[in-house]
Amino acid sequence: MLIPNGGNIYTASVYMNYVYDPKVQGLMEAGDPKRNITGIYYIPPVVGAGAWAKKYDPTVAKNPLIFPTKKMLDSVKIFDAKALNNQKYLTQWQNLISA
C-alpha cells in the first residue's frame, strides 16, 4: 500500500492498520457474507491471519496455496534486487524465457 502525494496520511494510516490486523486479514481470506466480503485467496502478508481464517472457514486455512506450510516457505528463493542491474543475469534470463 502507499499514500499518494497529497493524500490524507492519518486516514490512510488508520485504514492500513485496520487491513493489516491479523483478524481482518483472516476474515478477508476466508470471506464473510454478512460483511459482503468474499475470499481474496492470496498469501496474506500478515502473521496470524491463518489462525483467524481457520475460525471463519477451516478449508481456506488449510489451503497451502493461501497459507503455505513452513516447508514450502523454507524452499522459497528471495529474488536479488541487484540482479536487475546484472547484465550477465539479464542475458541468461532473456535466453531462458526466449528459448
Short mmCIF file of N, CA, C and O in Angstrom, two decimals:
data_model
loop_
_atom_site.label_atom_id
_atom_site.label_comp_id
_atom_site.label_asym_id
_atom_site.label_seq_id
_atom_site.Cartn_x
_atom_site.Cartn_y
_atom_site.Cartn_z
N MET A 1 0.84 -1.18 0.00
CA MET A 1 0.00 0.00 0.00
C MET A 1 0.88 1.24 0.00
O MET A 1 2.02 1.19 0.44
N LEU A 2 0.30 2.29 -0.48
CA LEU A 2 1.02 3.54 -0.46
C LEU A 2 0.03 4.68 -0.26
O LEU A 2 -1.17 4.54 -0.44
N ILE A 3 0.57 5.80 0.15
CA ILE A 3 -0.23 7.00 0.32
C ILE A 3 0.19 7.96 -0.79
O ILE A 3 1.35 8.35 -0.87
N PRO A 4 -0.72 8.31 -1.69
CA PRO A 4 -0.34 9.21 -2.79
C PRO A 4 0.07 10.58 -2.27
O PRO A 4 -0.37 11.01 -1.20
N ASN A 5 0.90 11.24 -3.04
CA ASN A 5 1.34 12.59 -2.70
C ASN A 5 0.09 13.47 -2.50
O ASN A 5 -0.77 13.52 -3.36
N GLY A 6 0.00 14.11 -1.36
CA GLY A 6 -1.15 14.95 -1.06
C GLY A 6 -2.28 14.21 -0.37
O GLY A 6 -3.29 14.80 -0.01
N GLY A 7 -2.11 12.89 -0.20
CA GLY A 7 -3.16 12.10 0.45
C GLY A 7 -3.24 12.37 1.93
O GLY A 7 -2.31 12.93 2.54
N ASN A 8 -4.32 11.95 2.54
CA ASN A 8 -4.52 12.15 3.97
C ASN A 8 -3.76 11.05 4.72
O ASN A 8 -4.20 9.91 4.75
N ILE A 9 -2.64 11.41 5.29
CA ILE A 9 -1.76 10.44 5.92
C ILE A 9 -2.43 9.76 7.11
O ILE A 9 -2.34 8.54 7.27
N TYR A 10 -3.13 10.51 7.92
CA TYR A 10 -3.77 9.91 9.09
C TYR A 10 -4.82 8.89 8.67
O TYR A 10 -4.82 7.75 9.14
N THR A 11 -5.72 9.26 7.77
CA THR A 11 -6.79 8.35 7.35
C THR A 11 -6.21 7.12 6.67
O THR A 11 -6.63 5.99 6.94
N ALA A 12 -5.23 7.32 5.81
CA ALA A 12 -4.61 6.19 5.12
C ALA A 12 -3.93 5.26 6.12
O ALA A 12 -4.02 4.03 6.00
N SER A 13 -3.27 5.82 7.12
CA SER A 13 -2.59 5.01 8.13
C SER A 13 -3.59 4.20 8.95
O SER A 13 -3.34 3.04 9.27
N VAL A 14 -4.70 4.81 9.31
CA VAL A 14 -5.73 4.09 10.06
C VAL A 14 -6.26 2.93 9.23
O VAL A 14 -6.41 1.80 9.72
N TYR A 15 -6.51 3.18 7.95
CA TYR A 15 -7.01 2.12 7.06
C TYR A 15 -5.97 1.00 6.94
O TYR A 15 -6.31 -0.18 7.03
N MET A 16 -4.71 1.35 6.73
CA MET A 16 -3.66 0.33 6.60
C MET A 16 -3.55 -0.51 7.86
O MET A 16 -3.42 -1.73 7.79
N ASN A 17 -3.59 0.15 9.01
CA ASN A 17 -3.52 -0.60 10.27
C ASN A 17 -4.70 -1.55 10.40
O ASN A 17 -4.57 -2.67 10.91
N TYR A 18 -5.86 -1.13 9.96
CA TYR A 18 -7.06 -1.98 10.01
C TYR A 18 -6.88 -3.19 9.08
O TYR A 18 -7.07 -4.33 9.50
N VAL A 19 -6.48 -2.95 7.85
CA VAL A 19 -6.36 -4.04 6.87
C VAL A 19 -5.30 -5.04 7.29
O VAL A 19 -5.45 -6.23 7.06
N TYR A 20 -4.22 -4.57 7.91
CA TYR A 20 -3.14 -5.47 8.29
C TYR A 20 -3.31 -6.09 9.68
O TYR A 20 -2.40 -6.73 10.18
N ASP A 21 -4.45 -5.93 10.28
CA ASP A 21 -4.76 -6.61 11.54
C ASP A 21 -4.96 -8.10 11.22
O ASP A 21 -5.68 -8.43 10.28
N PRO A 22 -4.34 -9.04 11.97
CA PRO A 22 -4.48 -10.46 11.66
C PRO A 22 -5.93 -10.94 11.60
O PRO A 22 -6.29 -11.76 10.75
N LYS A 23 -6.78 -10.42 12.47
CA LYS A 23 -8.18 -10.83 12.47
C LYS A 23 -8.87 -10.40 11.17
O LYS A 23 -9.61 -11.17 10.55
N VAL A 24 -8.60 -9.20 10.73
CA VAL A 24 -9.20 -8.69 9.49
C VAL A 24 -8.65 -9.44 8.29
O VAL A 24 -9.40 -9.82 7.39
N GLN A 25 -7.34 -9.72 8.27
CA GLN A 25 -6.76 -10.49 7.16
C GLN A 25 -7.36 -11.89 7.10
O GLN A 25 -7.66 -12.38 6.02
N GLY A 26 -7.53 -12.52 8.24
CA GLY A 26 -8.15 -13.85 8.27
C GLY A 26 -9.57 -13.81 7.74
O GLY A 26 -10.00 -14.67 6.97
N LEU A 27 -10.30 -12.78 8.12
CA LEU A 27 -11.66 -12.59 7.64
C LEU A 27 -11.68 -12.37 6.14
O LEU A 27 -12.51 -12.92 5.42
N MET A 28 -10.75 -11.58 5.64
CA MET A 28 -10.69 -11.29 4.21
C MET A 28 -10.35 -12.56 3.43
O MET A 28 -10.88 -12.79 2.34
N GLU A 29 -9.46 -13.38 3.95
CA GLU A 29 -9.08 -14.62 3.27
C GLU A 29 -10.25 -15.59 3.21
O GLU A 29 -10.51 -16.20 2.18
N ALA A 30 -10.92 -15.76 4.33
CA ALA A 30 -11.99 -16.74 4.40
C ALA A 30 -13.29 -16.24 3.80
O ALA A 30 -14.11 -17.01 3.33
N GLY A 31 -13.48 -14.94 3.83
CA GLY A 31 -14.73 -14.37 3.33
C GLY A 31 -15.78 -14.36 4.42
O GLY A 31 -15.77 -15.18 5.33
N ASP A 32 -16.67 -13.42 4.35
CA ASP A 32 -17.76 -13.30 5.32
C ASP A 32 -18.95 -12.66 4.62
O ASP A 32 -18.96 -11.45 4.39
N PRO A 33 -19.95 -13.47 4.25
CA PRO A 33 -21.11 -12.92 3.54
C PRO A 33 -21.87 -11.86 4.33
O PRO A 33 -22.50 -10.98 3.75
N LYS A 34 -21.81 -11.91 5.66
CA LYS A 34 -22.51 -10.90 6.47
C LYS A 34 -21.91 -9.52 6.26
O LYS A 34 -22.58 -8.51 6.44
N ARG A 35 -20.64 -9.49 5.93
CA ARG A 35 -19.97 -8.20 5.74
C ARG A 35 -19.70 -7.93 4.26
O ARG A 35 -18.92 -7.05 3.93
N ASN A 36 -20.31 -8.72 3.39
CA ASN A 36 -20.10 -8.59 1.94
C ASN A 36 -18.63 -8.68 1.56
O ASN A 36 -18.16 -7.97 0.68
N ILE A 37 -17.91 -9.55 2.24
CA ILE A 37 -16.50 -9.78 1.92
C ILE A 37 -16.39 -11.17 1.33
O ILE A 37 -16.82 -12.14 1.95
N THR A 38 -15.86 -11.26 0.13
CA THR A 38 -15.59 -12.57 -0.43
C THR A 38 -14.12 -12.87 -0.22
O THR A 38 -13.31 -11.96 -0.04
N GLY A 39 -13.77 -14.13 -0.23
CA GLY A 39 -12.38 -14.51 -0.01
C GLY A 39 -11.47 -13.91 -1.08
O GLY A 39 -11.83 -13.86 -2.24
N ILE A 40 -10.30 -13.46 -0.65
CA ILE A 40 -9.37 -12.88 -1.61
C ILE A 40 -8.36 -13.92 -2.09
O ILE A 40 -7.80 -13.78 -3.15
N TYR A 41 -8.12 -14.94 -1.29
CA TYR A 41 -7.34 -16.10 -1.70
C TYR A 41 -5.95 -15.80 -2.25
O TYR A 41 -5.61 -16.20 -3.34
N TYR A 42 -5.17 -15.05 -1.54
CA TYR A 42 -3.76 -14.91 -1.85
C TYR A 42 -3.00 -15.02 -0.54
O TYR A 42 -3.59 -14.92 0.54
N ILE A 43 -1.71 -15.24 -0.62
CA ILE A 43 -0.91 -15.39 0.59
C ILE A 43 -0.92 -14.06 1.34
O ILE A 43 -0.44 -13.06 0.81
N PRO A 44 -1.51 -14.03 2.53
CA PRO A 44 -1.59 -12.75 3.25
C PRO A 44 -0.23 -12.34 3.80
O PRO A 44 0.57 -13.18 4.19
N PRO A 45 0.02 -11.05 3.85
CA PRO A 45 1.30 -10.57 4.37
C PRO A 45 1.33 -10.44 5.89
O PRO A 45 2.28 -9.90 6.44
N VAL A 46 0.30 -10.93 6.56
CA VAL A 46 0.16 -10.72 8.00
C VAL A 46 0.29 -12.03 8.76
O VAL A 46 -0.44 -12.99 8.49
N VAL A 47 1.24 -12.06 9.68
CA VAL A 47 1.41 -13.23 10.55
C VAL A 47 0.18 -13.35 11.44
O VAL A 47 -0.30 -12.37 12.00
N GLY A 48 -0.35 -14.53 11.55
CA GLY A 48 -1.51 -14.77 12.42
C GLY A 48 -2.84 -14.77 11.68
O GLY A 48 -3.86 -15.10 12.26
N ALA A 49 -2.84 -14.41 10.40
CA ALA A 49 -4.09 -14.38 9.64
C ALA A 49 -4.68 -15.78 9.50
O ALA A 49 -5.90 -15.95 9.50
N GLY A 50 -3.82 -16.79 9.40
CA GLY A 50 -4.30 -18.17 9.24
C GLY A 50 -5.14 -18.65 10.42
O GLY A 50 -6.14 -19.33 10.24
N ALA A 51 -4.72 -18.27 11.62
CA ALA A 51 -5.48 -18.67 12.81
C ALA A 51 -6.88 -18.07 12.79
O ALA A 51 -7.85 -18.73 13.14
N TRP A 52 -6.97 -16.82 12.33
CA TRP A 52 -8.29 -16.18 12.26
C TRP A 52 -9.10 -16.74 11.10
O TRP A 52 -10.32 -16.95 11.23
N ALA A 53 -8.46 -17.01 9.96
CA ALA A 53 -9.18 -17.58 8.82
C ALA A 53 -9.76 -18.93 9.19
O ALA A 53 -10.86 -19.29 8.77
N LYS A 54 -9.03 -19.69 10.01
CA LYS A 54 -9.50 -21.01 10.44
C LYS A 54 -10.82 -20.91 11.20
O LYS A 54 -11.69 -21.77 11.08
N LYS A 55 -10.98 -19.84 11.96
CA LYS A 55 -12.23 -19.65 12.71
C LYS A 55 -13.41 -19.40 11.77
O LYS A 55 -14.53 -19.78 12.05
N TYR A 56 -13.13 -18.72 10.65
CA TYR A 56 -14.20 -18.38 9.71
C TYR A 56 -14.47 -19.49 8.71
O TYR A 56 -15.61 -19.76 8.37
N ASP A 57 -13.41 -20.10 8.19
CA ASP A 57 -13.55 -21.15 7.18
C ASP A 57 -12.32 -22.05 7.24
O ASP A 57 -11.29 -21.75 6.63
N PRO A 58 -12.41 -23.18 7.94
CA PRO A 58 -11.25 -24.07 8.11
C PRO A 58 -10.67 -24.57 6.79
O PRO A 58 -9.47 -24.81 6.70
N THR A 59 -11.50 -24.72 5.75
CA THR A 59 -10.96 -25.22 4.48
C THR A 59 -10.00 -24.22 3.86
O THR A 59 -9.00 -24.60 3.25
N VAL A 60 -10.29 -22.94 3.98
CA VAL A 60 -9.39 -21.91 3.46
C VAL A 60 -8.08 -21.92 4.25
O VAL A 60 -7.00 -21.86 3.67
N ALA A 61 -8.18 -22.03 5.55
CA ALA A 61 -6.98 -22.00 6.39
C ALA A 61 -6.08 -23.20 6.13
O ALA A 61 -4.88 -23.13 6.36
N LYS A 62 -6.63 -24.30 5.63
CA LYS A 62 -5.84 -25.50 5.34
C LYS A 62 -5.29 -25.50 3.92
O LYS A 62 -4.55 -26.41 3.55
N ASN A 63 -5.65 -24.52 3.11
CA ASN A 63 -5.21 -24.48 1.72
C ASN A 63 -3.76 -23.98 1.66
O ASN A 63 -3.49 -22.83 1.96
N PRO A 64 -2.80 -24.84 1.24
CA PRO A 64 -1.40 -24.42 1.23
C PRO A 64 -1.08 -23.37 0.16
O PRO A 64 -0.01 -22.77 0.19
N LEU A 65 -1.98 -23.15 -0.78
CA LEU A 65 -1.75 -22.10 -1.76
C LEU A 65 -2.06 -20.72 -1.18
O LEU A 65 -1.64 -19.70 -1.71
N ILE A 66 -2.81 -20.70 -0.08
CA ILE A 66 -3.13 -19.45 0.60
C ILE A 66 -2.26 -19.31 1.85
O ILE A 66 -1.72 -18.25 2.14
N PHE A 67 -2.13 -20.40 2.59
CA PHE A 67 -1.30 -20.42 3.79
C PHE A 67 -0.26 -21.53 3.62
O PHE A 67 -0.46 -22.66 4.05
N PRO A 68 0.87 -21.22 2.95
CA PRO A 68 1.90 -22.22 2.68
C PRO A 68 2.46 -22.81 3.97
O PRO A 68 2.54 -22.13 4.99
N THR A 69 2.86 -24.07 3.88
CA THR A 69 3.48 -24.73 5.03
C THR A 69 4.88 -24.15 5.25
O THR A 69 5.45 -23.52 4.35
N LYS A 70 5.42 -24.40 6.42
CA LYS A 70 6.78 -23.94 6.71
C LYS A 70 7.75 -24.56 5.72
O LYS A 70 8.67 -23.89 5.24
N LYS A 71 7.54 -25.82 5.40
CA LYS A 71 8.43 -26.49 4.44
C LYS A 71 8.40 -25.78 3.08
O LYS A 71 9.44 -25.60 2.44
N MET A 72 7.21 -25.40 2.65
CA MET A 72 7.10 -24.68 1.37
C MET A 72 7.82 -23.35 1.43
O MET A 72 8.56 -22.98 0.51
N LEU A 73 7.61 -22.61 2.51
CA LEU A 73 8.25 -21.30 2.65
C LEU A 73 9.77 -21.40 2.77
O LEU A 73 10.49 -20.53 2.30
N ASP A 74 10.24 -22.49 3.38
CA ASP A 74 11.69 -22.67 3.51
C ASP A 74 12.36 -22.90 2.16
O ASP A 74 13.56 -22.66 2.01
N SER A 75 11.60 -23.34 1.15
CA SER A 75 12.20 -23.59 -0.16
C SER A 75 12.08 -22.39 -1.10
O SER A 75 12.54 -22.44 -2.24
N VAL A 76 11.47 -21.31 -0.63
CA VAL A 76 11.31 -20.11 -1.45
C VAL A 76 12.66 -19.42 -1.61
O VAL A 76 13.43 -19.30 -0.66
N LYS A 77 12.93 -18.97 -2.80
CA LYS A 77 14.16 -18.22 -3.06
C LYS A 77 13.80 -16.74 -3.18
O LYS A 77 12.89 -16.37 -3.91
N ILE A 78 14.50 -15.92 -2.46
CA ILE A 78 14.28 -14.48 -2.50
C ILE A 78 15.01 -13.91 -3.71
O ILE A 78 16.19 -14.18 -3.91
N PHE A 79 14.29 -13.14 -4.52
CA PHE A 79 14.89 -12.54 -5.70
C PHE A 79 15.84 -11.43 -5.29
O PHE A 79 15.51 -10.58 -4.48
N ASP A 80 17.02 -11.46 -5.86
CA ASP A 80 18.03 -10.45 -5.56
C ASP A 80 17.78 -9.21 -6.40
O ASP A 80 17.90 -9.24 -7.63
N ALA A 81 17.44 -8.11 -5.77
CA ALA A 81 17.15 -6.87 -6.49
C ALA A 81 18.36 -6.38 -7.30
O ALA A 81 18.20 -5.72 -8.32
N LYS A 82 19.56 -6.73 -6.86
CA LYS A 82 20.76 -6.32 -7.59
C LYS A 82 20.83 -6.99 -8.97
O LYS A 82 21.52 -6.51 -9.86
N ALA A 83 20.11 -8.11 -9.13
CA ALA A 83 20.13 -8.82 -10.41
C ALA A 83 19.56 -7.97 -11.53
O ALA A 83 19.89 -8.18 -12.70
N LEU A 84 18.74 -7.01 -11.18
CA LEU A 84 18.14 -6.15 -12.21
C LEU A 84 19.19 -5.32 -12.94
O LEU A 84 18.95 -4.87 -14.06
N ASN A 85 20.33 -5.12 -12.32
CA ASN A 85 21.41 -4.36 -12.95
C ASN A 85 22.60 -5.24 -13.35
O ASN A 85 23.65 -4.74 -13.70
N ASN A 86 22.42 -6.56 -13.29
CA ASN A 86 23.49 -7.50 -13.60
C ASN A 86 23.30 -7.97 -15.04
O ASN A 86 22.41 -8.76 -15.34
N GLN A 87 24.16 -7.50 -15.94
CA GLN A 87 24.00 -7.79 -17.37
C GLN A 87 24.11 -9.29 -17.66
O GLN A 87 23.38 -9.82 -18.49
N LYS A 88 24.99 -9.98 -16.97
CA LYS A 88 25.13 -11.44 -17.18
C LYS A 88 23.80 -12.14 -16.83
O LYS A 88 23.32 -12.98 -17.58
N TYR A 89 23.24 -11.78 -15.71
CA TYR A 89 21.97 -12.37 -15.30
C TYR A 89 20.87 -12.04 -16.30
O TYR A 89 20.09 -12.90 -16.69
N LEU A 90 20.79 -10.78 -16.72
CA LEU A 90 19.74 -10.37 -17.67
C LEU A 90 19.85 -11.12 -18.98
O LEU A 90 18.84 -11.55 -19.55
N THR A 91 21.06 -11.33 -19.45
CA THR A 91 21.27 -12.08 -20.69
C THR A 91 20.83 -13.53 -20.52
O THR A 91 20.11 -14.09 -21.37
N GLN A 92 21.22 -14.14 -19.41
CA GLN A 92 20.82 -15.53 -19.14
C GLN A 92 19.29 -15.64 -19.02
O GLN A 92 18.69 -16.58 -19.51
N TRP A 93 18.67 -14.68 -18.36
CA TRP A 93 17.23 -14.69 -18.19
C TRP A 93 16.54 -14.56 -19.54
O TRP A 93 15.59 -15.30 -19.84
N GLN A 94 16.98 -13.65 -20.36
CA GLN A 94 16.38 -13.47 -21.69
C GLN A 94 16.55 -14.72 -22.53
O GLN A 94 15.62 -15.12 -23.26
N ASN A 95 17.70 -15.35 -22.44
CA ASN A 95 17.92 -16.61 -23.18
C ASN A 95 16.97 -17.69 -22.69
O ASN A 95 16.46 -18.48 -23.49
N LEU A 96 16.75 -17.74 -21.40
CA LEU A 96 15.86 -18.75 -20.84
C LEU A 96 14.41 -18.54 -21.27
O LEU A 96 13.76 -19.48 -21.72
N ILE A 97 13.91 -17.32 -21.16
CA ILE A 97 12.50 -17.10 -21.46
C ILE A 97 12.21 -17.03 -22.95
O ILE A 97 11.05 -17.16 -23.37
N SER A 98 13.25 -16.86 -23.77
CA SER A 98 13.01 -16.80 -25.21
C SER A 98 13.30 -18.12 -25.90
O SER A 98 13.14 -18.23 -27.11
N ALA A 99 13.70 -19.11 -25.13
CA ALA A 99 14.05 -20.42 -25.72
C ALA A 99 12.82 -21.14 -26.24
O ALA A 99 11.72 -20.97 -25.89
#
